[in-house]
XYZ file of C-alpha atoms in Angstrom:
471
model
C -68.104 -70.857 -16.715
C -71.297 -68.652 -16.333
C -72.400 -65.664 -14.826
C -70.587 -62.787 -12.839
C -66.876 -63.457 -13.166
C -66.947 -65.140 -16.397
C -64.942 -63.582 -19.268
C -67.543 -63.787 -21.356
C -70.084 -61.441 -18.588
C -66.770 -59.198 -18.372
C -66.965 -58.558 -21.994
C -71.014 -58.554 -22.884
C -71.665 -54.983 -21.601
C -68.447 -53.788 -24.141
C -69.885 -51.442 -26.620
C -67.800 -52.799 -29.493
C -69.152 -56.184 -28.592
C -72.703 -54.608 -30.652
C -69.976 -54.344 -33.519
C -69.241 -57.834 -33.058
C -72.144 -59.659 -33.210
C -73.225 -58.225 -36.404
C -69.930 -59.410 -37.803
C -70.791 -62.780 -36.473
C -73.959 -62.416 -38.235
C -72.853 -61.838 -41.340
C -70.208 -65.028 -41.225
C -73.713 -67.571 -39.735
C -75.480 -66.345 -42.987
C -73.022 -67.162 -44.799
C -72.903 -70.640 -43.973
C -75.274 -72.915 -45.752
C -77.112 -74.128 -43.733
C -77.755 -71.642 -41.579
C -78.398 -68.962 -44.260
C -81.279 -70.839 -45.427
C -83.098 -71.170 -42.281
C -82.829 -67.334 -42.132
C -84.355 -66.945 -45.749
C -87.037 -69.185 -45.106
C -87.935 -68.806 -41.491
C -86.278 -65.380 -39.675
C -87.777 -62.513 -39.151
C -85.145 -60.613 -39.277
C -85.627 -58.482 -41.974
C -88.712 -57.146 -41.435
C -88.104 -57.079 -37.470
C -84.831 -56.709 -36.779
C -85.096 -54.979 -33.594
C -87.477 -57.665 -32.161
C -85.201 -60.571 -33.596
C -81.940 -58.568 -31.296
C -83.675 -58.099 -28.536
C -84.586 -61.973 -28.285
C -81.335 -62.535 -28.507
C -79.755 -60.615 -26.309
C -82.242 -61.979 -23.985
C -81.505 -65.449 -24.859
C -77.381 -64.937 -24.508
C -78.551 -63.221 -21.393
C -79.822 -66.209 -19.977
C -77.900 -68.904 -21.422
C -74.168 -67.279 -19.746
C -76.128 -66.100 -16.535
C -75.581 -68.082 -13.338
C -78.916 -69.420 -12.833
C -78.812 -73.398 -14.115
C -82.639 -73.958 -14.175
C -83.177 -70.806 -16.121
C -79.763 -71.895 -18.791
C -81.566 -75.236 -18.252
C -84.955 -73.914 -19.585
C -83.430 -71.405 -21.979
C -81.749 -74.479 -24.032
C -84.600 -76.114 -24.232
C -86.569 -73.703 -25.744
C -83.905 -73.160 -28.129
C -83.842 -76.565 -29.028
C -87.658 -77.083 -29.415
C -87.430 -73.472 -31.387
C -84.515 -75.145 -33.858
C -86.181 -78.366 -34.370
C -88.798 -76.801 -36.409
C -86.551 -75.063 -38.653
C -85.339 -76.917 -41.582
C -86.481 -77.725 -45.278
C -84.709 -77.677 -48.859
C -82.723 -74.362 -50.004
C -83.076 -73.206 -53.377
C -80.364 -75.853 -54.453
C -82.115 -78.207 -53.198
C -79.993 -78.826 -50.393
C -81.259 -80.291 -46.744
C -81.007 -77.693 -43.737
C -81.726 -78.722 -40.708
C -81.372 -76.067 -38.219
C -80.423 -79.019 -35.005
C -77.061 -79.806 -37.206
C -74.606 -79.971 -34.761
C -71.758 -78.823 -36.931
C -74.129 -75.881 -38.108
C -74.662 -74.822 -34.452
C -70.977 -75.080 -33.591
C -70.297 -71.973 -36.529
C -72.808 -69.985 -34.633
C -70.796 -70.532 -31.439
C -67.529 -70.231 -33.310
C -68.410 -67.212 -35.032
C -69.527 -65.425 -31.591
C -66.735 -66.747 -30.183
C -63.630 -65.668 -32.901
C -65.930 -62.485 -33.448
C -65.284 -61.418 -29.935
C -61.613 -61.702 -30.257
C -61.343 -59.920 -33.273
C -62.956 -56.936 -32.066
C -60.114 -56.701 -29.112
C -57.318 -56.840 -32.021
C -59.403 -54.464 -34.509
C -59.082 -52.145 -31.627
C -55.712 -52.333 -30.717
C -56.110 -54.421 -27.702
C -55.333 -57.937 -28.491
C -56.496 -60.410 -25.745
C -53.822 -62.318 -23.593
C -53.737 -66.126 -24.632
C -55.069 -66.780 -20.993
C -58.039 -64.889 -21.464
C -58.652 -66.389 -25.041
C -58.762 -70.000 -23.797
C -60.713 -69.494 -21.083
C -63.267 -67.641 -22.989
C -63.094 -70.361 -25.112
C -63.747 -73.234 -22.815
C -66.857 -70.641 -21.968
C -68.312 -70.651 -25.442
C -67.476 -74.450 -25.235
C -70.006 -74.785 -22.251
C -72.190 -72.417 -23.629
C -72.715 -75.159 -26.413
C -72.962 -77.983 -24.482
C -75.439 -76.576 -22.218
C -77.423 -76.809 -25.875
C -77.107 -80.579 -25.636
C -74.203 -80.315 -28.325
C -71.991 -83.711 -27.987
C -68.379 -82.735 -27.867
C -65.785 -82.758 -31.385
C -68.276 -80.559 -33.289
C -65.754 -77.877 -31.884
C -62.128 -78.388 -31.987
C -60.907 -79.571 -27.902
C -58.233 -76.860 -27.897
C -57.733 -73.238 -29.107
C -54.697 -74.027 -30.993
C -56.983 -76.597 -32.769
C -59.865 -74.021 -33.186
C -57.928 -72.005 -35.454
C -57.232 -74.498 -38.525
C -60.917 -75.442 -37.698
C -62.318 -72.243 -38.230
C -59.919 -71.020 -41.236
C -61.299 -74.557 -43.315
C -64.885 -73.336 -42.713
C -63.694 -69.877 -43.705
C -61.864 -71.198 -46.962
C -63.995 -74.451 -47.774
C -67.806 -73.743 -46.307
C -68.644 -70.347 -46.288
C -71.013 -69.099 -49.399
C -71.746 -65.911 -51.014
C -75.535 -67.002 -49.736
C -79.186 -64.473 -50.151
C -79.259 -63.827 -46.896
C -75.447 -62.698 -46.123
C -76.009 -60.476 -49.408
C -79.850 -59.356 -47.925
C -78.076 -58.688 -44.148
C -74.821 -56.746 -46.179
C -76.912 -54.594 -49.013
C -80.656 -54.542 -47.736
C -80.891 -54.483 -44.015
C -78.749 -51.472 -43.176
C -80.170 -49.456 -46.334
C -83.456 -50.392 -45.370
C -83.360 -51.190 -41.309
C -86.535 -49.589 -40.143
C -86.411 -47.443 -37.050
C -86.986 -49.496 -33.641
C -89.817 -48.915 -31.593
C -87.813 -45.718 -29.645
C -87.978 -43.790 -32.406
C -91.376 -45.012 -34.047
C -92.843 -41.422 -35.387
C -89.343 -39.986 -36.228
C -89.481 -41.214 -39.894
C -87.012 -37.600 -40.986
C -84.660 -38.191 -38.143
C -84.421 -41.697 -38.131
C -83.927 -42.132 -42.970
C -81.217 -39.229 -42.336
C -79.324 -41.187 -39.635
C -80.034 -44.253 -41.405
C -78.945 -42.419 -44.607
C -75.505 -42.179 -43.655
C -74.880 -44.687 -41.234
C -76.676 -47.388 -43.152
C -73.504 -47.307 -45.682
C -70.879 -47.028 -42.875
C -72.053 -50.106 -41.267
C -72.103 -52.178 -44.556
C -68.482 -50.936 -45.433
C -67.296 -52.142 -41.704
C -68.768 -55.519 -41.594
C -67.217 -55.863 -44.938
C -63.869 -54.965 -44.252
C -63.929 -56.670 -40.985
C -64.396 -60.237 -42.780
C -61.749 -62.743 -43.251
C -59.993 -61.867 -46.553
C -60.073 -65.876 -48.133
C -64.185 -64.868 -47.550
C -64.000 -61.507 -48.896
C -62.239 -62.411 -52.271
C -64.030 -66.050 -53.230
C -67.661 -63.776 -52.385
C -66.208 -60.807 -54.705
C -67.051 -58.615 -51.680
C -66.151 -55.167 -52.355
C -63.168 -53.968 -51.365
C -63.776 -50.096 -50.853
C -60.631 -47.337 -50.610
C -60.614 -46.455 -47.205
C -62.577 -49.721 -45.464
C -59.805 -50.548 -43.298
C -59.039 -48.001 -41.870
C -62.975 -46.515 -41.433
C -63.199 -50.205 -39.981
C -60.574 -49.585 -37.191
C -61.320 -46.261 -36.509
C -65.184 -47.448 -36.067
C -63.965 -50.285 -33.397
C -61.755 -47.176 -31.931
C -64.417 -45.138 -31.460
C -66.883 -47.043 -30.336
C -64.407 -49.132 -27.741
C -64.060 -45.283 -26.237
C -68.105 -45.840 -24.792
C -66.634 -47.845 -22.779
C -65.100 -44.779 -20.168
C -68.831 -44.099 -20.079
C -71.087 -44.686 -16.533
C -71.504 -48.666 -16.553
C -75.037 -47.849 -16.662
C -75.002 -46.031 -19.968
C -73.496 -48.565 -21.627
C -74.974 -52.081 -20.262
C -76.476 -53.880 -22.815
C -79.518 -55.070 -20.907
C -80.464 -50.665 -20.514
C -79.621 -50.034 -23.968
C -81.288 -53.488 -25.269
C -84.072 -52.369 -23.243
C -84.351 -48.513 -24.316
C -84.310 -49.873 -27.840
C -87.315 -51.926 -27.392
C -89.144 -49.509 -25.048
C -92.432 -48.457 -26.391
C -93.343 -44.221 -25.746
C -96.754 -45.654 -23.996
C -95.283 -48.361 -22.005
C -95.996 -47.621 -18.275
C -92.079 -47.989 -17.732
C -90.582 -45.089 -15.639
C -88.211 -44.266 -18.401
C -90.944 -43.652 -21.065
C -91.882 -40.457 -19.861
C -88.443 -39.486 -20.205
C -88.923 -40.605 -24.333
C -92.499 -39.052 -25.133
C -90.534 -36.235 -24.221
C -87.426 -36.913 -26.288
C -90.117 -37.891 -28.832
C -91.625 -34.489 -28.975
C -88.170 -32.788 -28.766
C -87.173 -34.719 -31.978
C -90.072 -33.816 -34.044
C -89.538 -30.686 -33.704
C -86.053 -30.903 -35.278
C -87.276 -33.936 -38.011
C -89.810 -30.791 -38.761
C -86.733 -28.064 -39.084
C -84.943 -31.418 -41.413
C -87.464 -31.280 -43.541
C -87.121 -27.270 -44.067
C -83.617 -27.489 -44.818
C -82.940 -30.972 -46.147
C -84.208 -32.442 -49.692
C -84.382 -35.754 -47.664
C -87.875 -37.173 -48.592
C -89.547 -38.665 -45.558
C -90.680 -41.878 -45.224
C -94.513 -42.128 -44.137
C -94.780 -42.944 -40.163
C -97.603 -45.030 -38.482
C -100.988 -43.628 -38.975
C -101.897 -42.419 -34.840
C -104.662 -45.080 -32.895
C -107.769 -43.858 -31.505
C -110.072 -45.691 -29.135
C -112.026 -48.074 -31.842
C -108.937 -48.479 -33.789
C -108.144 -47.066 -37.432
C -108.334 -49.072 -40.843
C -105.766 -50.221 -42.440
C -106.046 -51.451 -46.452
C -105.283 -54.821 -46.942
C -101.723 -54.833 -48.576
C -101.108 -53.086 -45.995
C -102.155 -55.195 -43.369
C -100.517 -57.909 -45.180
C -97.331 -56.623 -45.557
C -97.028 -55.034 -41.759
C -98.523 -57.722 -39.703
C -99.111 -61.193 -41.760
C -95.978 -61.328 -43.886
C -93.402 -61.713 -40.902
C -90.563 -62.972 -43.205
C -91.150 -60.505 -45.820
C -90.924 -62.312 -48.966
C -93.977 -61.319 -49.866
C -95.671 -64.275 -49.392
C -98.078 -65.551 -46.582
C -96.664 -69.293 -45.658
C -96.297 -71.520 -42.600
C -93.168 -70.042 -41.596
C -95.085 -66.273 -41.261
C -97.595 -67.885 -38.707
C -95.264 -70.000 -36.821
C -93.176 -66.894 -36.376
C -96.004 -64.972 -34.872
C -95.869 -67.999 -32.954
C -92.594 -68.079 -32.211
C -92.622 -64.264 -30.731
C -95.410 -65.000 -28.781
C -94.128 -68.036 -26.918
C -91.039 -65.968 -26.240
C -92.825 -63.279 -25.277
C -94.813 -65.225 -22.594
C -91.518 -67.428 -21.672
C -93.804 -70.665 -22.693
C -92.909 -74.350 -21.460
C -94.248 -77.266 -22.499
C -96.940 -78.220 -23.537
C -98.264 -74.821 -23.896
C -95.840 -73.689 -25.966
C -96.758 -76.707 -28.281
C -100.278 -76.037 -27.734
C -99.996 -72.706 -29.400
C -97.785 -73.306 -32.450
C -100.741 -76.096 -32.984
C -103.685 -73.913 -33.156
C -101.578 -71.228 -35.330
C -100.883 -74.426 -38.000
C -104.572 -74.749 -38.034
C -105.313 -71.618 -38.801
C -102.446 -72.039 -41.545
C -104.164 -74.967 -42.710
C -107.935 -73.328 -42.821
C -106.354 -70.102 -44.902
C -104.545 -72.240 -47.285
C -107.780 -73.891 -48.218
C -109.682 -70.486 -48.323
C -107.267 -68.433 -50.159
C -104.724 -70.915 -51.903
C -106.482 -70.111 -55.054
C -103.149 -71.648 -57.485
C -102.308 -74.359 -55.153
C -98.709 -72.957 -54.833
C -98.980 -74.087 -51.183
C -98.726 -69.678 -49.858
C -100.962 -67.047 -50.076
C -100.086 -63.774 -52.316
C -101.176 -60.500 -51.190
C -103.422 -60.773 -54.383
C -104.947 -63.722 -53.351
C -105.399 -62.002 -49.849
C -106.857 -58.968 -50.416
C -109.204 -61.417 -52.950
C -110.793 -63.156 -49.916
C -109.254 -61.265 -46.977
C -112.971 -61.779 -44.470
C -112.452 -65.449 -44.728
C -109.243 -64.688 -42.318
C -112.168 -64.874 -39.492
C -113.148 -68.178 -39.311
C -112.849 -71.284 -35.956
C -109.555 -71.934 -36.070
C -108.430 -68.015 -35.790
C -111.065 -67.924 -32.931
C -108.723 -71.446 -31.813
C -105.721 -68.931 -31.955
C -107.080 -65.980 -29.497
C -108.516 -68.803 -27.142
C -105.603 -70.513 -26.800
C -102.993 -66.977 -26.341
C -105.888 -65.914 -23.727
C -105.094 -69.597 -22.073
C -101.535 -69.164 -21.876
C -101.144 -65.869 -21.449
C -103.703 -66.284 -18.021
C -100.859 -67.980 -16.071
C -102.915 -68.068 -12.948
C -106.006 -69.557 -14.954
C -108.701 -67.590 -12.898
C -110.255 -66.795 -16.934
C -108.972 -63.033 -16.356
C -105.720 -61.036 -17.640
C -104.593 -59.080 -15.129
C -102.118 -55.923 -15.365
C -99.167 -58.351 -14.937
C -100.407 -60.803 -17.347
C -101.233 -57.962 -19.791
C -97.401 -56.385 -19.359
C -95.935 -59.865 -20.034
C -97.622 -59.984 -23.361
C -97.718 -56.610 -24.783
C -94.784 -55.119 -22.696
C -96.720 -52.247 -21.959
C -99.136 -50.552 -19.276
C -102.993 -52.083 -19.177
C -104.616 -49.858 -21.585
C -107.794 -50.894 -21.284
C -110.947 -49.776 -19.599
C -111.378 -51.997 -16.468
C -114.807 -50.280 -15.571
C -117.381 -53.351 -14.636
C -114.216 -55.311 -15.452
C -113.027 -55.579 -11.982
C -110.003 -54.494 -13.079
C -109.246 -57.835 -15.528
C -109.140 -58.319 -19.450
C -111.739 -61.071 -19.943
C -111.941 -63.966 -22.203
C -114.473 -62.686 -24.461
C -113.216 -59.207 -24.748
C -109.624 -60.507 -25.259
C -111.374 -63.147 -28.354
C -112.911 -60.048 -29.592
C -109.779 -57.497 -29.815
C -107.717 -60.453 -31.396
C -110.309 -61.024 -33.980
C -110.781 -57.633 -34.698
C -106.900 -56.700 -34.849
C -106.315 -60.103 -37.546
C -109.468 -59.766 -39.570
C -110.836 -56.437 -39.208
C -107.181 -55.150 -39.684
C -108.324 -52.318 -36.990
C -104.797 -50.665 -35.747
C -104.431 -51.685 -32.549
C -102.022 -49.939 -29.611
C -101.361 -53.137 -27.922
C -101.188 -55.702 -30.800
C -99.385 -53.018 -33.589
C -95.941 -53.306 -31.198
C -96.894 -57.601 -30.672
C -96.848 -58.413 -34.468
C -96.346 -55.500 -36.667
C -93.502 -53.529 -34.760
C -89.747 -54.012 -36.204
C-alpha cells in the first residue's frame, strides 16, 4: 500500500503530478466545508510556498513505508484538524475532522491524479486505477477515517464523486481567492527572495496561464453552475501544458524528484546547505539580468526585502503587521494568525505531545493578553490601526511565555542550550550566531531576548524573517 513499489510512490516524482495537485486544490476549496477552514485559518495566501512544502512533506510521510512515522504523521494531522472549525459567512458549521469533508480531499487527490494521465494522452490501465485507489483508500484510513465515507469500489467512486461535483461543490471565496488572487499575486519563494524584476515578469505571464489551466481542467457541471470562464483556446493551452510538462519526465530522476525540487524551492541563499552556494551564485547571476529587465522592460518592480545587518533593521509597524503578525492575510490580527505561527512552528520542530499542546497554549495566551491590550472596539481582532495604536504593549509575560516555551521545545536534549542541530531544525539554516563565550550553544536568555526583540521591537531578523514572515 505504501512506500517504494506503490503506484502512488511510482507516480509522486511525475512532474505533471505539481499540475495536479493544484487542480485538486482548487476542487477542496470549493467544497464547503473545507473552503472555509482555508478562509479562516490557512496560510496559504500569504505563504504559499511554506503551506506546499508542509505538504509535500506530510504526503511524503503519510505514503512512505515507515508505520511509526505514517503513525505519527496522522496524528499530528488529526490534532492539527481538530482545531480548525467555526461558522462560515452563512453561518454554516465547518468542522475540519468531518469525515465526509476529508474523504473530498482524498478523492480529489485521488481523481486529480488520473486526470492528469488522460489530459496527457496517457490514460491509466483499469488495473493501475484500482489499485491506486485502494492506496488513497489506506492513505485515509491510516487518518483514523471509518470506512463508507469513500465509495468500496472504483466503479462506485465515480457516481460518488460526479454527485459531489454536481450537488456539493460551491463557487466559494477561497476557490475564487486560489483562481484570481494567488497566481496574480503568488509572491516569489524563498529561492528567488531579492529577484523582485525576474520573479513579477515570470509571474506576469505565467500567473494567467496557470489560472486559465486549472480552469479548463475542471469538471464542466463545476465550470458552468460557478460561471467559470470559459476562455478561446483553454483546452487546448490546458493539454498542451500537461504535454509539456509530462516531457520533464525524460529528465535525470534527480532533476525532477519532488523531494530536490520541494527542497530547492524552500532553500534559503544563507542556509549552510551544500547547494546554497550554488544559488547565491545563481542569485547574483539573476540580478544582473532583473537589472538589464529593468533597462528594457516598462515592468515596474516590486520592492524586495530591505538587507539585515548584525543588530537588525526597523521595520514600521504596518509593516510588521502585515509581513509577520497577519499570517492569514485578511488584514486582521485574530486567533487563527497566532495559532498558525503555531502551527508552523510545531511542524517545523516535528512536535509530539504534550509539547506540541504546550506551545499552541502559551501562543493563546499571548492572544488573550493582546486582545485585552489592543481590542480597543471589542470586535474580538486587532486592526493594524489598533496595532500600530499600542504596538509596545506586544512585549508583555505571556510573549516572554511564548520564547520560553519554543526555547523548551526546540532544546530536545534539555541541557538549557541550542545547539547547531537544534538551531537547523528550527530555522532551517546554518547557526548564525556568535558562539564566542557561548561554548558554542544559543542560550536561554539570549534566545528570550532575540524573540522579543524580533515580535516587539520588529528588528528584521535573518533567522526569524524566513520562520514567520517568509512566503
Amino acid at each position: 500500500m505504501f512506500g517504494p513499489g506503490s503506484q502512488f510512490n511510482e507516480f509522486f516524482n511525475d512532474p505533471r503530478w505539481a499540475l495536479a495537485v493544484v487542480r485538486a486544490t482548487v476542487l477542496e476549496a470549493a467544497h464547503p466545508q473545507i473552503g472555509a477552514a482555508l478562509i479562516d485559518s490557512s496560510t496559504f495566501v500569504v505563504h504559499p510556498w511554506r503551506r506546499l512544502y508542509n505538504t509535500f512533506l506530510s504526503l511524503q510521510r503519510m505514503f512512505g513505508a515507515d508505520d511509526d512515522v505514517r503513525h505519527r504523521e496522522a496524528a499530528r494531522l488529526n490534532r492539527l484538524h481538530a482545531r480548525l472549525n467555526g461558522t462560515d459567512a452563512r453561518d454554516r458549521p465547518y468542522d475540519a475532522m468531518d469525515p465526509e469533508a476529508r474523504a473530498w480531499v482524498v478523492a480529489t487527490l485521488f481523481e486529480s491524479t488520473v486526470t492528469m494521465f488522460r489530459m496527457s494522452g496517457q490514460p491509466l490501465e483499469q488495473r493501475v486505477m484500482e489499485r491506486l485507489y485502494i492506496e488513497f483508500q489506506a492513505f485515509l484510513a491510516a487518518l483514523g477515517v471509518e470506512g463508507g465515507h469513500l465509495p468500496a469500489t472504483l466503479h462506485e467512486f465515480w457516481r460518488y464523486y460526479d454527485r459531489v461535483v454536481e450537488e456539493e461543490l460551491e463557487n466559494t471565496e477561497a476557490m475564487r481567492i486560489i483562481l484570481y488572487k494567488l497566481f496574480d499575486h503568488l509572491p516569489a519563494p524563498p529561492l528567488l527572495n531579492g529577484l523582485p524584476t525576474l520573479w513579477a515578469l515570470g509571474r506576469a505571464v505565467g500567473g494567467p496561464v496557470m489560472g486559465a489551466v486549472t480552469v479548463a481542467s475542471l469538471p464542466e457541471p463545476f465550470r458552468r453552475r460557478a460561471g467559470l470562464p470559459e476562455l478561446p483556446g483553454a483546452q487546448t493551452l490546458m493539454q498542451s501544458a500537461y504535454l509539456t510538462v509530462g516531457m520533464a519526465r525524460f529528465l535525470p530522476d534527480s532533476w525532477v524528484r519532488a523531494e530536490n525540487i520541494a527542497e530547492l524551492l524552500s532553500l534559503s541563499p544563507d542556509s549552510d546547505d551544500p547547494r546554497a552556494r550554488s544559488v547565491r551564485a545563481l542569485h547574483q547571476r539573476m540580478k544582473r539580468a532583473g537589472a538589464f529587465l529593468r533597462l528594457v522592460t516598462p515592468l515596474a518592480p516590486e520592492p524586495g526585502p530591505e538587507p539585515t545587518a548584525p543588530g537588525g533593521i526597523q521595520r514600521d509597524a504596518a509593516e510588521f503587521f502585515r509581513e509577520v503578525l497577519d499570517q492569514t492575510g485578511d488584514g486582521h490580527l485574530d486567533w487563527p494568525d497566532l495559532a498558525a505561527m503555531a502551527r508552523e512552528l510545531s511542524t517545523r520542530l516535528d512536535l509530539d505531545e504534550p509539547e506540541e499542546t504546550r506551545l499552541y497554549n502559551a501562543y493563546a495566551d499571548w492572544w488573550r493578553e493582546l486582545q485585552r491590550a489592543l481590542d480597543t472596539d471589542g470586535d474580538g481582532r486587532i486592526s493594524a490601526q489598533e496595532y500600530a495604536s499600542a504596538a509596545p504593549s506586544l512585549a508583555g509575560p505571556a510573549l516572554i511565555r511564548v520564547a520560553e516555551v519554543l526555547f523548551d521545545v526546540t532544546d530536545k536534549d534539555g541541557d538549557q542550550r541550542i545547539d547547531a542541530d537544534e538551531y537547523r531544525a528550527l530555522f532551517r539554516t546554518a547557526f548564525h550566531r556568535d558562539t564566542t563565550g557561548t561554548d558554542g550553544a544559543y542560550t536561554r536568555s539570549a534566545f528570550v531576548k532575540d524573540f522579543l526583540s524580533f515580535m516587539s521591537g520588529r528588528q528584521r531578523s535573518t533567522p526569524y524573517d524566513p520562520l514567520l514572515a517568509q512566503a
